[in-house]
Amino acid sequence: MKWCSSSFFAKEMPSGRRRHPLQGSCARRPSWSSLLLPSPPQPLGWPVEYQRRVSFEWYPVWYPEDREDMRSMFRTCATERLFLPDMFPSVDAAIYVDTDLIFLSPPEDLWAEFQKFDEVQVAAMAPCLYHYGSFRNKVPFYGDTGLNAGVMHMNLTRMKDFPGGGWIAANMKVFDIFKKRIKLADQDILNILFYKYPEYLFELGCEWNYRMYQCSDGNKCPGAARSGISILHGNAMSFVKGNEMKLQTVFEVWEQHELGKPLTILLSELERKLKFVSSQHLPSKCVRTHNIDDMLTRAIKKHIL
């Protein structure tokens, strides 16, 4: 059995059927199902109040027989998200997320972004704000900045009617035409697709997929400056590599936090250690963003204070 290294979650209706994103508002205490996780189920050891809010379902990785060559592109299973509409025909909507993310706002708030879709939009992603406008990129891309696929809302029902024979057929056509120029696997494929069909994409605020490139030379995300960072993305190993200690500190504080203890303790520890990074001049380019500590803690404060 092979397992994917990324995950997605879908919200359940009281009947147990997967909820369509436009069917009413989010429940206060939803049941979240997390699928395609990296290893078989293990006892969580979490406090009961946390276990009640999360359910896990485990599924084997699936690729069409003629597309097995896509499995190892970029990272193993990175392209799996392209096939979700066929993998889960009874799921109306889901959010696919990379596993190197830290939610600083509740998942319910991210799910609520579905409500902003118009009548044709099938997906949502945040701007890349790096790479696609540089010499490194060799493919067409969405908008002025391109898209980062680390967080992706997917209306799986609408995707089945996507132009070009449906979602999977449209993506495979892109792959077949551009495969020699693709560097970032599914992310490049999605950028090419929404370059051609921009009206089918809802653009998330950059605060929902904040990466070190957005603060390493001053803040490049106005939404995060206004309301704080909602999801912190540790791509390029920025949570563990030691070269961006502002972001790595957030990861380490969350990793060391004991579930069940007050989140005010986590917040106090986070504020203290972020100040330590600055006072001790630890490696960080994001320190150049003068209000980076506030941006990293504001969303948490909003929900716990």
PDB file of N, CA and C in Angstrom, residues 148-196:
ATOM      1  N   ASN A 148       0.409  29.462  -6.368  1.00  0.00           N
ATOM      2  CA  ASN A 148       1.061  28.427  -5.579  1.00  0.00           C
ATOM      3  C   ASN A 148       0.015  27.383  -5.207  1.00  0.00           C
ATOM      4  N   ALA A 149       0.310  26.124  -5.458  1.00  0.00           N
ATOM      5  CA  ALA A 149      -0.675  25.060  -5.294  1.00  0.00           C
ATOM      6  C   ALA A 149      -0.662  24.432  -3.907  1.00  0.00           C
ATOM      7  N   GLY A 150       0.026  25.026  -2.947  1.00  0.00           N
ATOM      8  CA  GLY A 150       0.099  24.450  -1.611  1.00  0.00           C
ATOM      9  C   GLY A 150      -1.212  24.420  -0.868  1.00  0.00           C
ATOM     10  N   VAL A 151      -2.125  25.321  -1.210  1.00  0.00           N
ATOM     11  CA  VAL A 151      -3.485  25.342  -0.667  1.00  0.00           C
ATOM     12  C   VAL A 151      -4.421  25.462  -1.861  1.00  0.00           C
ATOM     13  N   MET A 152      -5.332  24.530  -2.012  1.00  0.00           N
ATOM     14  CA  MET A 152      -6.198  24.543  -3.192  1.00  0.00           C
ATOM     15  C   MET A 152      -7.606  24.098  -2.847  1.00  0.00           C
ATOM     16  N   HIS A 153      -8.559  25.021  -2.973  1.00  0.00           N
ATOM     17  CA  HIS A 153      -9.972  24.679  -2.877  1.00  0.00           C
ATOM     18  C   HIS A 153     -10.386  23.992  -4.175  1.00  0.00           C
ATOM     19  N   MET A 154     -11.182  22.947  -4.061  1.00  0.00           N
ATOM     20  CA  MET A 154     -11.599  22.194  -5.243  1.00  0.00           C
ATOM     21  C   MET A 154     -13.095  21.907  -5.180  1.00  0.00           C
ATOM     22  N   ASN A 155     -13.854  22.491  -6.105  1.00  0.00           N
ATOM     23  CA  ASN A 155     -15.257  22.119  -6.271  1.00  0.00           C
ATOM     24  C   ASN A 155     -15.271  20.931  -7.229  1.00  0.00           C
ATOM     25  N   LEU A 156     -15.239  19.740  -6.661  1.00  0.00           N
ATOM     26  CA  LEU A 156     -15.065  18.529  -7.457  1.00  0.00           C
ATOM     27  C   LEU A 156     -16.243  18.278  -8.388  1.00  0.00           C
ATOM     28  N   THR A 157     -17.428  18.718  -7.980  1.00  0.00           N
ATOM     29  CA  THR A 157     -18.604  18.548  -8.831  1.00  0.00           C
ATOM     30  C   THR A 157     -18.483  19.378 -10.100  1.00  0.00           C
ATOM     31  N   ARG A 158     -18.133  20.637  -9.956  1.00  0.00           N
ATOM     32  CA  ARG A 158     -17.992  21.496 -11.128  1.00  0.00           C
ATOM     33  C   ARG A 158     -16.821  21.069 -12.014  1.00  0.00           C
ATOM     34  N   MET A 159     -15.786  20.537 -11.404  1.00  0.00           N
ATOM     35  CA  MET A 159     -14.614  20.134 -12.184  1.00  0.00           C
ATOM     36  C   MET A 159     -14.947  19.081 -13.239  1.00  0.00           C
ATOM     37  N   LYS A 160     -15.951  18.276 -12.979  1.00  0.00           N
ATOM     38  CA  LYS A 160     -16.310  17.231 -13.938  1.00  0.00           C
ATOM     39  C   LYS A 160     -16.815  17.810 -15.253  1.00  0.00           C
ATOM     40  N   ASP A 161     -17.292  19.058 -15.225  1.00  0.00           N
ATOM     41  CA  ASP A 161     -17.791  19.718 -16.432  1.00  0.00           C
ATOM     42  C   ASP A 161     -16.825  20.781 -16.939  1.00  0.00           C
ATOM     43  N   PHE A 162     -15.574  20.705 -16.538  1.00  0.00           N
ATOM     44  CA  PHE A 162     -14.585  21.697 -16.956  1.00  0.00           C
ATOM     45  C   PHE A 162     -14.395  21.637 -18.472  1.00  0.00           C
ATOM     46  N   PRO A 163     -14.132  22.787 -19.119  1.00  0.00           N
ATOM     47  CA  PRO A 163     -13.928  22.795 -20.574  1.00  0.00           C
ATOM     48  C   PRO A 163     -12.820  21.830 -21.007  1.00  0.00           C
ATOM     49  N   GLY A 164     -12.983  21.289 -22.184  1.00  0.00           N
ATOM     50  CA  GLY A 164     -11.965  20.386 -22.716  1.00  0.00           C
ATOM     51  C   GLY A 164     -12.172  18.938 -22.348  1.00  0.00           C
ATOM     52  N   GLY A 165     -13.424  18.583 -22.001  1.00  0.00           N
ATOM     53  CA  GLY A 165     -13.716  17.186 -21.690  1.00  0.00           C
ATOM     54  C   GLY A 165     -13.694  16.839 -20.227  1.00  0.00           C
ATOM     55  N   GLY A 166     -13.696  17.841 -19.353  1.00  0.00           N
ATOM     56  CA  GLY A 166     -13.634  17.593 -17.919  1.00  0.00           C
ATOM     57  C   GLY A 166     -12.262  17.913 -17.354  1.00  0.00           C
ATOM     58  N   TRP A 167     -12.186  17.988 -16.036  1.00  0.00           N
ATOM     59  CA  TRP A 167     -10.982  18.434 -15.341  1.00  0.00           C
ATOM     60  C   TRP A 167      -9.748  17.603 -15.687  1.00  0.00           C
ATOM     61  N   ILE A 168      -9.859  16.300 -15.575  1.00  0.00           N
ATOM     62  CA  ILE A 168      -8.681  15.459 -15.786  1.00  0.00           C
ATOM     63  C   ILE A 168      -8.230  15.508 -17.240  1.00  0.00           C
ATOM     64  N   ALA A 169      -9.158  15.448 -18.164  1.00  0.00           N
ATOM     65  CA  ALA A 169      -8.794  15.515 -19.583  1.00  0.00           C
ATOM     66  C   ALA A 169      -8.094  16.827 -19.912  1.00  0.00           C
ATOM     67  N   ALA A 170      -8.589  17.935 -19.356  1.00  0.00           N
ATOM     68  CA  ALA A 170      -7.974  19.241 -19.619  1.00  0.00           C
ATOM     69  C   ALA A 170      -6.560  19.309 -19.060  1.00  0.00           C
ATOM     70  N   ASN A 171      -6.364  18.780 -17.857  1.00  0.00           N
ATOM     71  CA  ASN A 171      -5.030  18.779 -17.256  1.00  0.00           C
ATOM     72  C   ASN A 171      -4.064  17.870 -18.005  1.00  0.00           C
ATOM     73  N   MET A 172      -4.544  16.721 -18.467  1.00  0.00           N
ATOM     74  CA  MET A 172      -3.673  15.800 -19.195  1.00  0.00           C
ATOM     75  C   MET A 172      -3.268  16.377 -20.551  1.00  0.00           C
ATOM     76  N   LYS A 173      -4.151  17.139 -21.157  1.00  0.00           N
ATOM     77  CA  LYS A 173      -3.793  17.794 -22.419  1.00  0.00           C
ATOM     78  C   LYS A 173      -2.666  18.791 -22.191  1.00  0.00           C
ATOM     79  N   VAL A 174      -2.757  19.561 -21.096  1.00  0.00           N
ATOM     80  CA  VAL A 174      -1.687  20.498 -20.748  1.00  0.00           C
ATOM     81  C   VAL A 174      -0.376  19.745 -20.535  1.00  0.00           C
ATOM     82  N   PHE A 175      -0.434  18.667 -19.771  1.00  0.00           N
ATOM     83  CA  PHE A 175       0.780  17.892 -19.497  1.00  0.00           C
ATOM     84  C   PHE A 175       1.414  17.365 -20.783  1.00  0.00           C
ATOM     85  N   ASP A 176       0.605  16.821 -21.664  1.00  0.00           N
ATOM     86  CA  ASP A 176       1.136  16.234 -22.892  1.00  0.00           C
ATOM     87  C   ASP A 176       1.800  17.280 -23.788  1.00  0.00           C
ATOM     88  N   ILE A 177       1.282  18.503 -23.777  1.00  0.00           N
ATOM     89  CA  ILE A 177       1.837  19.561 -24.623  1.00  0.00           C
ATOM     90  C   ILE A 177       3.100  20.164 -24.015  1.00  0.00           C
ATOM     91  N   PHE A 178       3.110  20.342 -22.686  1.00  0.00           N
ATOM     92  CA  PHE A 178       4.178  21.108 -22.036  1.00  0.00           C
ATOM     93  C   PHE A 178       5.138  20.264 -21.199  1.00  0.00           C
ATOM     94  N   LYS A 179       5.045  18.946 -21.233  1.00  0.00           N
ATOM     95  CA  LYS A 179       5.781  18.125 -20.266  1.00  0.00           C
ATOM     96  C   LYS A 179       7.295  18.340 -20.290  1.00  0.00           C
ATOM     97  N   LYS A 180       7.855  18.712 -21.407  1.00  0.00           N
ATOM     98  CA  LYS A 180       9.300  18.936 -21.465  1.00  0.00           C
ATOM     99  C   LYS A 180       9.711  20.262 -20.830  1.00  0.00           C
ATOM    100  N   ARG A 181       8.757  21.149 -20.577  1.00  0.00           N
ATOM    101  CA  ARG A 181       9.055  22.459 -19.995  1.00  0.00           C
ATOM    102  C   ARG A 181       8.612  22.568 -18.540  1.00  0.00           C
ATOM    103  N   ILE A 182       7.887  21.572 -18.059  1.00  0.00           N
ATOM    104  CA  ILE A 182       7.341  21.615 -16.702  1.00  0.00           C
ATOM    105  C   ILE A 182       8.431  21.316 -15.673  1.00  0.00           C
ATOM    106  N   LYS A 183       8.569  22.188 -14.672  1.00  0.00           N
ATOM    107  CA  LYS A 183       9.543  22.012 -13.590  1.00  0.00           C
ATOM    108  C   LYS A 183       8.867  21.698 -12.255  1.00  0.00           C
ATOM    109  N   LEU A 184       7.716  22.320 -12.011  1.00  0.00           N
ATOM    110  CA  LEU A 184       7.054  22.206 -10.711  1.00  0.00           C
ATOM    111  C   LEU A 184       5.780  21.370 -10.789  1.00  0.00           C
ATOM    112  N   ALA A 185       5.806  20.356 -11.622  1.00  0.00           N
ATOM    113  CA  ALA A 185       4.767  19.328 -11.684  1.00  0.00           C
ATOM    114  C   ALA A 185       3.360  19.906 -11.767  1.00  0.00           C
ATOM    115  N   ASP A 186       2.504  19.489 -10.824  1.00  0.00           N
ATOM    116  CA  ASP A 186       1.097  19.894 -10.876  1.00  0.00           C
ATOM    117  C   ASP A 186       0.923  21.400 -10.785  1.00  0.00           C
ATOM    118  N   GLN A 187       1.801  22.090 -10.060  1.00  0.00           N
ATOM    119  CA  GLN A 187       1.665  23.547  -9.943  1.00  0.00           C
ATOM    120  C   GLN A 187       1.834  24.215 -11.308  1.00  0.00           C
ATOM    121  N   ASP A 188       2.801  23.771 -12.083  1.00  0.00           N
ATOM    122  CA  ASP A 188       2.960  24.305 -13.435  1.00  0.00           C
ATOM    123  C   ASP A 188       1.752  23.966 -14.299  1.00  0.00           C
ATOM    124  N   ILE A 189       1.277  22.736 -14.193  1.00  0.00           N
ATOM    125  CA  ILE A 189       0.113  22.323 -14.984  1.00  0.00           C
ATOM    126  C   ILE A 189      -1.087  23.204 -14.665  1.00  0.00           C
ATOM    127  N   LEU A 190      -1.325  23.459 -13.385  1.00  0.00           N
ATOM    128  CA  LEU A 190      -2.460  24.286 -12.980  1.00  0.00           C
ATOM    129  C   LEU A 190      -2.294  25.725 -13.441  1.00  0.00           C
ATOM    130  N   ASN A 191      -1.086  26.245 -13.396  1.00  0.00           N
ATOM    131  CA  ASN A 191      -0.855  27.601 -13.878  1.00  0.00           C
ATOM    132  C   ASN A 191      -1.131  27.714 -15.371  1.00  0.00           C
ATOM    133  N   ILE A 192      -0.693  26.740 -16.130  1.00  0.00           N
ATOM    134  CA  ILE A 192      -0.960  26.757 -17.571  1.00  0.00           C
ATOM    135  C   ILE A 192      -2.463  26.671 -17.830  1.00  0.00           C
ATOM    136  N   LEU A 193      -3.139  25.793 -17.091  1.00  0.00           N
ATOM    137  CA  LEU A 193      -4.576  25.610 -17.277  1.00  0.00           C
ATOM    138  C   LEU A 193      -5.345  26.897 -16.995  1.00  0.00           C
ATOM    139  N   PHE A 194      -5.020  27.556 -15.870  1.00  0.00           N
ATOM    140  CA  PHE A 194      -5.767  28.766 -15.520  1.00  0.00           C
ATOM    141  C   PHE A 194      -5.254  30.004 -16.258  1.00  0.00           C
ATOM    142  N   TYR A 195      -4.107  29.907 -16.893  1.00  0.00           N
ATOM    143  CA  TYR A 195      -3.699  30.924 -17.864  1.00  0.00           C
ATOM    144  C   TYR A 195      -4.689  30.927 -19.026  1.00  0.00           C
ATOM    145  N   LYS A 196      -5.111  29.741 -19.429  1.00  0.00           N
ATOM    146  CA  LYS A 196      -6.062  29.615 -20.536  1.00  0.00           C
ATOM    147  C   LYS A 196      -7.488  29.872 -20.086  1.00  0.00           C
TER     148      LYS A 196
END
